Coordinates of C-alpha atoms and ligand atoms in Angstrom, one line a residue:
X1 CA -160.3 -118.0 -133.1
X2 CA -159.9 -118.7 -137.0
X3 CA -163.3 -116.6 -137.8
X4 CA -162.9 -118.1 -141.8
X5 CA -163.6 -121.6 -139.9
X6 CA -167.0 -119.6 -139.5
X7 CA -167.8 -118.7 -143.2
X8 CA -171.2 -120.1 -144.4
X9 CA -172.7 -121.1 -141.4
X10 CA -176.1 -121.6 -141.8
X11 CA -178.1 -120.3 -138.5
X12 CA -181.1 -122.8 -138.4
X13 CA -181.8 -122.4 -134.8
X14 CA -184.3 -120.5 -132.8
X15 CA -182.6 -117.2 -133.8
X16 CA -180.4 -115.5 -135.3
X17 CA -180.9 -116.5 -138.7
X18 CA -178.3 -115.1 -141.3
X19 CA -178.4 -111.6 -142.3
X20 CA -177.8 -110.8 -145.9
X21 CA -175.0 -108.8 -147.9
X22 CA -177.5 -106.2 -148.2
X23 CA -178.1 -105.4 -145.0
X24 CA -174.5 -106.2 -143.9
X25 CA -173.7 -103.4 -146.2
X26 CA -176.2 -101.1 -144.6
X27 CA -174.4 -101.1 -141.5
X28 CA -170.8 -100.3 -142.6
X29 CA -172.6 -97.0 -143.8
X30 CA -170.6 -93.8 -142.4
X31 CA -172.3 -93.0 -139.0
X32 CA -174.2 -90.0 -138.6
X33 CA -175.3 -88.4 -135.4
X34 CA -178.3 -89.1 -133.6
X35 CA -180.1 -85.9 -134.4
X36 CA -178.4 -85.6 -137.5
X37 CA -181.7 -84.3 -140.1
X38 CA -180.8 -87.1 -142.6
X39 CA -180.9 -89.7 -139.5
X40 CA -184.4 -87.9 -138.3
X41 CA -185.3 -88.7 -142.0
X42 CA -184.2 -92.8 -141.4
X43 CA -185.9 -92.6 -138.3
X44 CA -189.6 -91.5 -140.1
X45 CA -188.6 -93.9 -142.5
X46 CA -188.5 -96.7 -140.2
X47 CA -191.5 -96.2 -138.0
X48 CA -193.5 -95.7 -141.5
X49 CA -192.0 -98.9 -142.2
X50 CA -192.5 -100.8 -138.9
X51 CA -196.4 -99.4 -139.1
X52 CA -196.8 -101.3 -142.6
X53 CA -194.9 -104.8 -141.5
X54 CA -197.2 -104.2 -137.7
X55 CA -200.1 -103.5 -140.3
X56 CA -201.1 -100.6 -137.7
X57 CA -201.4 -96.9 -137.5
X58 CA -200.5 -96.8 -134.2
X59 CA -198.5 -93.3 -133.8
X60 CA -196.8 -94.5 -131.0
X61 CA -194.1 -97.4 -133.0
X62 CA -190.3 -97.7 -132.2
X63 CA -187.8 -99.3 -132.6
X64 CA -186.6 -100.0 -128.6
X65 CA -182.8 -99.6 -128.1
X66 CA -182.4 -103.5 -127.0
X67 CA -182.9 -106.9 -127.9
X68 CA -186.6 -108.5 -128.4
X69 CA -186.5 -109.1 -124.4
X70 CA -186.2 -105.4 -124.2
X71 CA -188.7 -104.8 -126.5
X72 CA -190.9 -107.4 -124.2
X73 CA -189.7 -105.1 -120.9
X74 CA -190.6 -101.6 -122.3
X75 CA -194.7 -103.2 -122.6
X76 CA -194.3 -104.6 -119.4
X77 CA -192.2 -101.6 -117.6
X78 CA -194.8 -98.7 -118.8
X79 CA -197.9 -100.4 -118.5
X80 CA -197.9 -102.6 -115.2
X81 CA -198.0 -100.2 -111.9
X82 CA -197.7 -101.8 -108.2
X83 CA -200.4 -104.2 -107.8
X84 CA -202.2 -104.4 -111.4
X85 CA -203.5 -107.9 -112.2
X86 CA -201.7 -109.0 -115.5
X87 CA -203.4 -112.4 -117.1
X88 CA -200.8 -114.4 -119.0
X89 CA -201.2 -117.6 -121.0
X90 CA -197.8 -119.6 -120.8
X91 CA -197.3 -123.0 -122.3
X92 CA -193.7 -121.8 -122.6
X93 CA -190.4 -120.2 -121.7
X94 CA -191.6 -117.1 -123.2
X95 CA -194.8 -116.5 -121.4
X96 CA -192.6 -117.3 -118.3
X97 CA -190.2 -114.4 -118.7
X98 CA -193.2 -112.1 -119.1
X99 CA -194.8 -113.7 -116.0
X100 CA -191.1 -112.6 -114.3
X101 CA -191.0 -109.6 -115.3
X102 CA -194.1 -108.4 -114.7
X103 CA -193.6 -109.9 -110.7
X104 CA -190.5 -107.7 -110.9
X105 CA -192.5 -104.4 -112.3
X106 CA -194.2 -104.9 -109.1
X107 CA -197.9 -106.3 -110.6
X108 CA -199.4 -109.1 -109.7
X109 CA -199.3 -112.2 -112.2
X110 CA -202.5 -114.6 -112.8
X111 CA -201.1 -117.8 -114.7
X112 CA -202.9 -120.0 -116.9
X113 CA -200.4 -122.9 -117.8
X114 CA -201.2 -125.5 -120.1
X115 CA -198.9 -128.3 -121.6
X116 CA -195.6 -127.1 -123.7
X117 CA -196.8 -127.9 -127.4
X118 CA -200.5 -126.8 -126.7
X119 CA -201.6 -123.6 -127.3
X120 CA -202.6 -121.6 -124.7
X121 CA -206.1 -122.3 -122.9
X122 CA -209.0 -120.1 -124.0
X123 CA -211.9 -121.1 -121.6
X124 CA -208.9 -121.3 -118.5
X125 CA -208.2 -117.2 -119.4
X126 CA -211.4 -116.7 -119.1
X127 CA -212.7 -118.0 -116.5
X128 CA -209.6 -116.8 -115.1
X129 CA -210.1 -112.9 -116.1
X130 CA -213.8 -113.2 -113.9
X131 CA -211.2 -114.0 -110.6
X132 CA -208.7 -111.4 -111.5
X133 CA -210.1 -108.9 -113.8
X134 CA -206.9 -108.4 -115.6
X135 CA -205.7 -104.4 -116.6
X136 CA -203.3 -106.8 -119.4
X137 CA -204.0 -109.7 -120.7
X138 CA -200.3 -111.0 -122.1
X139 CA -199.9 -114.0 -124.9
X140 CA -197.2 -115.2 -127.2
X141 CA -198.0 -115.5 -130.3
X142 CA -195.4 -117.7 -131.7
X143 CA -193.6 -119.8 -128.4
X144 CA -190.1 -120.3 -129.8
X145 CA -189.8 -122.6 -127.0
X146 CA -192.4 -125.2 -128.1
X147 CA -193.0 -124.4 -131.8
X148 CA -196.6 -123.2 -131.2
X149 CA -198.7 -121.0 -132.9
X150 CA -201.1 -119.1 -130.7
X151 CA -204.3 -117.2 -132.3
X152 CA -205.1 -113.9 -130.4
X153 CA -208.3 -112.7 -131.6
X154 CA -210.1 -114.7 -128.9
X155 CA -208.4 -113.0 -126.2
X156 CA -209.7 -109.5 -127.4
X157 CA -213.5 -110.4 -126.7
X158 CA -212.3 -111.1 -123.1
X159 CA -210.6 -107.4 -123.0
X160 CA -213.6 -106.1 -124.4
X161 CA -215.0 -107.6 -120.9
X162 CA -212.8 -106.3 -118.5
X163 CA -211.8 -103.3 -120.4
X164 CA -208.0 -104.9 -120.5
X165 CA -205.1 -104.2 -122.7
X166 CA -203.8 -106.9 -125.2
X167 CA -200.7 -107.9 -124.8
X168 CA -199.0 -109.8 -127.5
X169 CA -195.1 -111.0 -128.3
X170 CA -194.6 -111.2 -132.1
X171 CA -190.8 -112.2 -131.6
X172 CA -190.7 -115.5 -133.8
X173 CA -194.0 -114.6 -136.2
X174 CA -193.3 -110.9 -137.5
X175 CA -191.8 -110.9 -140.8
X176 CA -193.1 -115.0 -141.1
X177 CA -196.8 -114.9 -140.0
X178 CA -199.1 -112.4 -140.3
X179 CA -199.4 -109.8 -137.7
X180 CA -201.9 -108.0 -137.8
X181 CA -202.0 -105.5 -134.7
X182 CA -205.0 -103.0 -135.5
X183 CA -207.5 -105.5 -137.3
X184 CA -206.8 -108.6 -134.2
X185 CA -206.8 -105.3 -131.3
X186 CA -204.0 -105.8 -129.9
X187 CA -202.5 -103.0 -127.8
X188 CA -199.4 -103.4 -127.0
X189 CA -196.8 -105.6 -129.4
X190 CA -193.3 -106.3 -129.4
X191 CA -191.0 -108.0 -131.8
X192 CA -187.4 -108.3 -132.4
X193 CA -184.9 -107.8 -135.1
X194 CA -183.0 -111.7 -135.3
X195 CA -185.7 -113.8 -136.3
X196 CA -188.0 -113.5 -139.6
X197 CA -186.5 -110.2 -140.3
X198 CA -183.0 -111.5 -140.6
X199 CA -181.4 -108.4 -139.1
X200 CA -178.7 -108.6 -136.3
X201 CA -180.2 -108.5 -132.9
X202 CA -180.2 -105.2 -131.1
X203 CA -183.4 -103.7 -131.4
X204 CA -187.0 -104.5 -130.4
X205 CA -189.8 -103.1 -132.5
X206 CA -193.0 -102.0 -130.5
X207 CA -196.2 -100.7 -131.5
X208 CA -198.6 -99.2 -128.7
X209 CA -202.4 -98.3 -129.6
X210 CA -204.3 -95.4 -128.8
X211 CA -206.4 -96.6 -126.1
X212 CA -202.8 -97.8 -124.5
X213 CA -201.4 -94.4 -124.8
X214 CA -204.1 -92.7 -123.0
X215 CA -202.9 -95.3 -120.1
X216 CA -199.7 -93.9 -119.7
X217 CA -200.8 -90.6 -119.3
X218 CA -203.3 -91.4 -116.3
X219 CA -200.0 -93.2 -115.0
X220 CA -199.6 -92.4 -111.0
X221 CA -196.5 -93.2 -110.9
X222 CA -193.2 -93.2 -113.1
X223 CA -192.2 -95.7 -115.3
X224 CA -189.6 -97.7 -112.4
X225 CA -187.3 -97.9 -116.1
X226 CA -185.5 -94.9 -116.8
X227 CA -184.3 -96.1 -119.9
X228 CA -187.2 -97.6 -121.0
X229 CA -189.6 -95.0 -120.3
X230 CA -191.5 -94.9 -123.5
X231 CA -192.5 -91.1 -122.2
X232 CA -188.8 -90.3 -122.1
X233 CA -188.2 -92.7 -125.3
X234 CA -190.8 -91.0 -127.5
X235 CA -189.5 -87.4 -127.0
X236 CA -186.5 -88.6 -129.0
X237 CA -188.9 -90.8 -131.7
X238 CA -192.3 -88.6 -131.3
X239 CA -192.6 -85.0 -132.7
X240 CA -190.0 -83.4 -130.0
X241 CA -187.0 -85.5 -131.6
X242 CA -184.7 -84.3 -128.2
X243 CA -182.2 -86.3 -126.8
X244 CA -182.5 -88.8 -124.7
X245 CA -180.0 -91.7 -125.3
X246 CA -178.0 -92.5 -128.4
X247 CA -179.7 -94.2 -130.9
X248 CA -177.7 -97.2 -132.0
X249 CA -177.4 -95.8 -135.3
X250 CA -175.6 -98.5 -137.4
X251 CA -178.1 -101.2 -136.2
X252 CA -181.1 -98.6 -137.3
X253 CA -179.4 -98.7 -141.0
X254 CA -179.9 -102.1 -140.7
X255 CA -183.3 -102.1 -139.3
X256 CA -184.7 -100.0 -142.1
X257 CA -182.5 -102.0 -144.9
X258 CA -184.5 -105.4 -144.0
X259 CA -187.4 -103.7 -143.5
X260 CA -187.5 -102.0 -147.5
X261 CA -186.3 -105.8 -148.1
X262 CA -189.4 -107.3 -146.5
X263 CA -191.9 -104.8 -148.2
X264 CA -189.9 -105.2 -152.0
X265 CA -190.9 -109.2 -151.1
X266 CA -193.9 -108.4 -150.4
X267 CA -195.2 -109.3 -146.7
X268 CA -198.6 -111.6 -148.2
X269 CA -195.2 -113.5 -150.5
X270 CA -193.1 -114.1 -147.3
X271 CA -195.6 -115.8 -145.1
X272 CA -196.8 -118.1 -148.1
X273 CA -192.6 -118.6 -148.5
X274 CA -192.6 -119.5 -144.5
X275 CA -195.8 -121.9 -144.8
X276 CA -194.4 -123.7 -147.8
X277 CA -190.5 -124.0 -146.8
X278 CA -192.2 -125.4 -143.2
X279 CA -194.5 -127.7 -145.1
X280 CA -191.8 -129.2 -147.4
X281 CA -189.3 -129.5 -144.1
X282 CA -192.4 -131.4 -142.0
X283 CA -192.8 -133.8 -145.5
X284 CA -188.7 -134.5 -145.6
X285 CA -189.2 -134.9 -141.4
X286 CA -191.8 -137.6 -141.7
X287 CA -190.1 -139.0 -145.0
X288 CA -186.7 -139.8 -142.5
X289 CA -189.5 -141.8 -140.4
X290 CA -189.7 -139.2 -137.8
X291 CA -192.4 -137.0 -135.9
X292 CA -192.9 -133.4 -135.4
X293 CA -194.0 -132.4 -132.2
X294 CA -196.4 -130.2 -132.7
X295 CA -199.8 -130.9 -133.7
X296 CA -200.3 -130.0 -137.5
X297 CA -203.0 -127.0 -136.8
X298 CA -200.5 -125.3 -134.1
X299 CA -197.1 -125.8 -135.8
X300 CA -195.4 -122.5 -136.4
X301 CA -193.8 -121.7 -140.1
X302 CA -191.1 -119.8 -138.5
X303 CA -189.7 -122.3 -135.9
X304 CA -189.9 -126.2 -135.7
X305 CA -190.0 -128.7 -133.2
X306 CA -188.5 -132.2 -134.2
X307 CA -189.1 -134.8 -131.5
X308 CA -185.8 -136.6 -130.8
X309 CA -185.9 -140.6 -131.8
X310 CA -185.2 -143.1 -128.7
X311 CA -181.6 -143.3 -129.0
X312 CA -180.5 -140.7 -131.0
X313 CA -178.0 -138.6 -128.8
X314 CA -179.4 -134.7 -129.5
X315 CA -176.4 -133.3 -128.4
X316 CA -174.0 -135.5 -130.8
X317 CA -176.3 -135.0 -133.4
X318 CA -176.3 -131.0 -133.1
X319 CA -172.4 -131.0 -132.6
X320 CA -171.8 -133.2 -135.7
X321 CA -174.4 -130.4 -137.6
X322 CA -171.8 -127.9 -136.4
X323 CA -168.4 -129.2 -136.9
X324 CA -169.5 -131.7 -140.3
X325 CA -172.0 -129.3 -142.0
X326 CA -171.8 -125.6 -140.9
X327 CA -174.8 -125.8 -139.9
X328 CA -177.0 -124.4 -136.5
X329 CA -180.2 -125.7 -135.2
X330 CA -180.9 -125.1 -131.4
X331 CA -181.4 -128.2 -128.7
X332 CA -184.9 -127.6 -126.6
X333 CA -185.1 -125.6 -124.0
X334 CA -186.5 -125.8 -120.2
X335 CA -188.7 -128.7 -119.9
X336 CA -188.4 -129.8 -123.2
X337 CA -184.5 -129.9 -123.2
X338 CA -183.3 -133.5 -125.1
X339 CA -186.6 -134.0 -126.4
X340 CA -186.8 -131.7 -129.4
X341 CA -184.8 -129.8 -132.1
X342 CA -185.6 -127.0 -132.8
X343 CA -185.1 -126.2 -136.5
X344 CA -185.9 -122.0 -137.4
X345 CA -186.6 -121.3 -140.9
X346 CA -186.8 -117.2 -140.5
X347 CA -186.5 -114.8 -142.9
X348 CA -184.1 -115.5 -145.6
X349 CA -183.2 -118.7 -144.6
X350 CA -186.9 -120.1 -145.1
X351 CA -186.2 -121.6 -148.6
X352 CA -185.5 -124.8 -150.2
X353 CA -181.7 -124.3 -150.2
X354 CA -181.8 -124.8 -146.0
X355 CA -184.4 -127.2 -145.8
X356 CA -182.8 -129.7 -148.5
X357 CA -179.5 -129.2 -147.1
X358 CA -180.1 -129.7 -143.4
X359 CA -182.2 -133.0 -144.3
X360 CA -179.5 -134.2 -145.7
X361 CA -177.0 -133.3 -142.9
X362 CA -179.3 -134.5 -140.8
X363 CA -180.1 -137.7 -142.0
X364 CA -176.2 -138.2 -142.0
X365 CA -175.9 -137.9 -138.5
X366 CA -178.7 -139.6 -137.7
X367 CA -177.1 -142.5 -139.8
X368 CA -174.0 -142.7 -137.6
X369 CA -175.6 -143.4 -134.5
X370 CA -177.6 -146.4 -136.2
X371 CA -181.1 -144.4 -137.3
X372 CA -182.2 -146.7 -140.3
X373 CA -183.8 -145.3 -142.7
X374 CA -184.2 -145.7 -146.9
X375 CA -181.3 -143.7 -148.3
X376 CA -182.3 -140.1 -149.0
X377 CA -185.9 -140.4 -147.6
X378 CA -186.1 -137.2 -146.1
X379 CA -184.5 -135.3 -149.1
X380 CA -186.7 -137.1 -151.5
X381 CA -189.5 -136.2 -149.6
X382 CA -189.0 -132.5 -149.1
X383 CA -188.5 -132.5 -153.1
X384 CA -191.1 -133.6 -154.0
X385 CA -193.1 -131.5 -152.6
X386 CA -191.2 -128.5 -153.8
X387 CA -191.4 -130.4 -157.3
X388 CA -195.3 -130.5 -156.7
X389 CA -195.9 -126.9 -155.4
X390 CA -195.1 -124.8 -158.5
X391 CA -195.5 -121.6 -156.3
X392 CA -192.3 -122.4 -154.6
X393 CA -190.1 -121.2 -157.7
X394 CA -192.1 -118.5 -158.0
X395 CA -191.3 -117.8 -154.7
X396 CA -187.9 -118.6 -154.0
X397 CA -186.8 -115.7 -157.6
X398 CA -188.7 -113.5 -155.7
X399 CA -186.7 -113.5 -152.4
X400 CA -183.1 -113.7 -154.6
X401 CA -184.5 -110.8 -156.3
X402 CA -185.2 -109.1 -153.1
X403 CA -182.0 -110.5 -151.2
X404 CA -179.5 -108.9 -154.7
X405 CA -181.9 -105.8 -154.9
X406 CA -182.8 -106.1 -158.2
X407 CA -185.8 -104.4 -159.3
X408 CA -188.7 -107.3 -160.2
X409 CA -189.6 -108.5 -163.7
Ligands
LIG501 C1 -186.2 -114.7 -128.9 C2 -187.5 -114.4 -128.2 C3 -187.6 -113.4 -127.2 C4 -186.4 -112.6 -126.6 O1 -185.7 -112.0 -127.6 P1 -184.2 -111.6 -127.4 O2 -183.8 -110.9 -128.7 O3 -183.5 -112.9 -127.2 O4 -184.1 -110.8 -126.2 C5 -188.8 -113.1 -126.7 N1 -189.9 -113.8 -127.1 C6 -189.9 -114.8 -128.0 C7 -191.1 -115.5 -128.4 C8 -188.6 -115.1 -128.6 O5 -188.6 -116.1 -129.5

């Protein structure tokens, strides 16, 4: 493998998106040992850090040694005992590997399924919750699947009724969209580090509230995860700091690098980035004469859905992005495979850099398998909509600033 061939590729897919030289840097940084006081020191750092970007003051927030899926398996592990009713809203792949794994945790899943590209049904969990009278109710916020953005207050008011935990997957929003875990109530929340926080994967952030806490004290059984028990877990990260595996320091300098990066931006200037990069790239979308899949008032910043035109071939098209352009975007997945692209703008690479430069790949490859369009529609589209949103420079010096770690002004 010639790994230079690999220089520059942009990652416009459903995650990882690139990481920058910053926190690159941050991981070539001499290990220390796990209990090392200047790595306890990174460690306070980062849960102070993680509490800010979560916008919580939940004590209980970690980083889980693990991807975002482990992150999703350490809520599901510690608070689902033999039997428990979990209500989950899935209109995706997502809320279909928490359905799983709660099955495998031993509880007992209650599905409420509506279409992939719809959010998730509020009067269906409902009336749902009255049958099952969930101990968790489980949503995702942002399906990376679909390209939906789900709203979660209104599953707190149906907690509130049957005295249920919220349970919500921040994957593909946290570091793009707001999250805001103590203000919406949510009690349990994972995330991961690949996606709008442009890290490496490797670790999945959680955050646990108070009232959750208490439940896994009154616990009757252990945790069937040994490695995942957040009781075990949090003796290393809560006040005892003892060992009990070791941390993956390297990708815990990196964690806390992106996470200084995101608060330098400024969290309130990195979701307006997200919405206006995703606005400009839905303008330069419809400009090529083509159709988003997602209605307009569910359509996630962080993670687009393109519908495929009749006879385009998606996996051409993605192949000739690869090999032509250097560039990544990510074919559907389960039910909605060959019907959608699926075009991430996380983290660093939400600015008009990516989105100008994939229209135009794109509209080039659309072009060689007879698309018609008027030359440079899409481009044309996308810039003037930049040219016509004066925020967007604003914006865009902002995050260079932030990316070369110059101080601002
Ligand atoms: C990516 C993703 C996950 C899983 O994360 P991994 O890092 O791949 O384990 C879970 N939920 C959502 C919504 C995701 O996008």
């Amino acid at each position: 493998m010639d790994v230079h061939k690999c220089e520059g590729r942009l990652l416009l897919g459903p995650g990882p998106s690139n990481v920058s030289p910053r926190v690159l840097g941050a991981m070539s940084r001499p290990l220390l040992g796990h209990l090392d006081p200047d790595f306890l020191k990174i460690m306070n750092e980062i849960q102070d850090r993680l509490r800010q970007v979560f916008q919580t003051s939940n004590g209980l927030t970690i980083p889980i040694s693990g991807t975002g899926s482990a992150g999703m398996e350490a809520c599901v592990a510690n608070f689902v005992e033999e039997g428990d009713s979990v209500l989950i809203g899935v209109n995706g792949v997502f809320g279909q590997r928490l359905a799983d794994m709660v099955s495998r945790h031993g509880g007992s899943p209650t599905l409420v399924e509506s279409a992939w590209g719809d959010p998730v049904d509020e009067k269906g969990m409902l009336e749902a919750a009255q049958k099952c009278k969930p101990r968790i109710v489980a949503v995702v916020h942002a399906e990376t699947s679909t390209g939906v953005l789900q709203p979660v207050e209104p599953f707190r008011e149906i907690c509130d009724r049957f005295d249920s935990l919220l349970l919500v997957d921040t994957v593909t929003s946290l570091g793009g969209h707001p999250v805001e875990v103590d203000s919406w109530g949510i009690d349990l929340c994972y995330s991961g580090t690949q996606k709008c926080l442009s890290c490496p994967p490797g670790l999945g952030p959680i955050t646990v509230s108070a009232k959750a806490e208490q439940r896994l004290k009154e616990r009757t059984s252990k945790c069937k995860s040994w490695y995942l028990d957040l009781n075990l877990v949090n003796s290393y990260w809560g006040s005892d700091r003892t060992y009990h595996h070791t941390a993956p320091i390297s990708m815990n300098y990196a964690l806390l690098e992106t996470l200084n990066m995101v608060m330098e931006e400024g969290l309130q200037q990195r979701w307006d980035r997200h919405r206006r990069n995703h606005q400009a790239l839905v303008a330069g979308i419809e400009g090529l004469g083509l159709r988003m899949y997602v209605a307009p008032e569910h359509r996630l910043w962080s993670l687009n859905t393109v519908t495929i035109p009749e006879g385009v071939e998606d996996a051409q098209v993605r192949s000739q992005l690869l090999s032509e352009h250097n560039l990544e975007i990510g074919g559907g997945l389960g039910e909605l495979a060959g019907k959608v692209w699926r075009v991430g703008l996380m983290g660093e690479n939400s600015r008009s850099q990516s989105v100008l430069h994939f229209l135009f790949a794109l509209e080039k490859c659309l072009k060689k398998q007879g698309f018609q369009c008027q030359p440079g529609a899409g481009v044309q589209a996308a810039a003037a909509f930049y040219i016509g949103d004066p925020a967007t420079h604003e914006g865009e010096a902002n995050l260079s600033r932030t990316l070369s770690g110059l101080p601002a002004g």
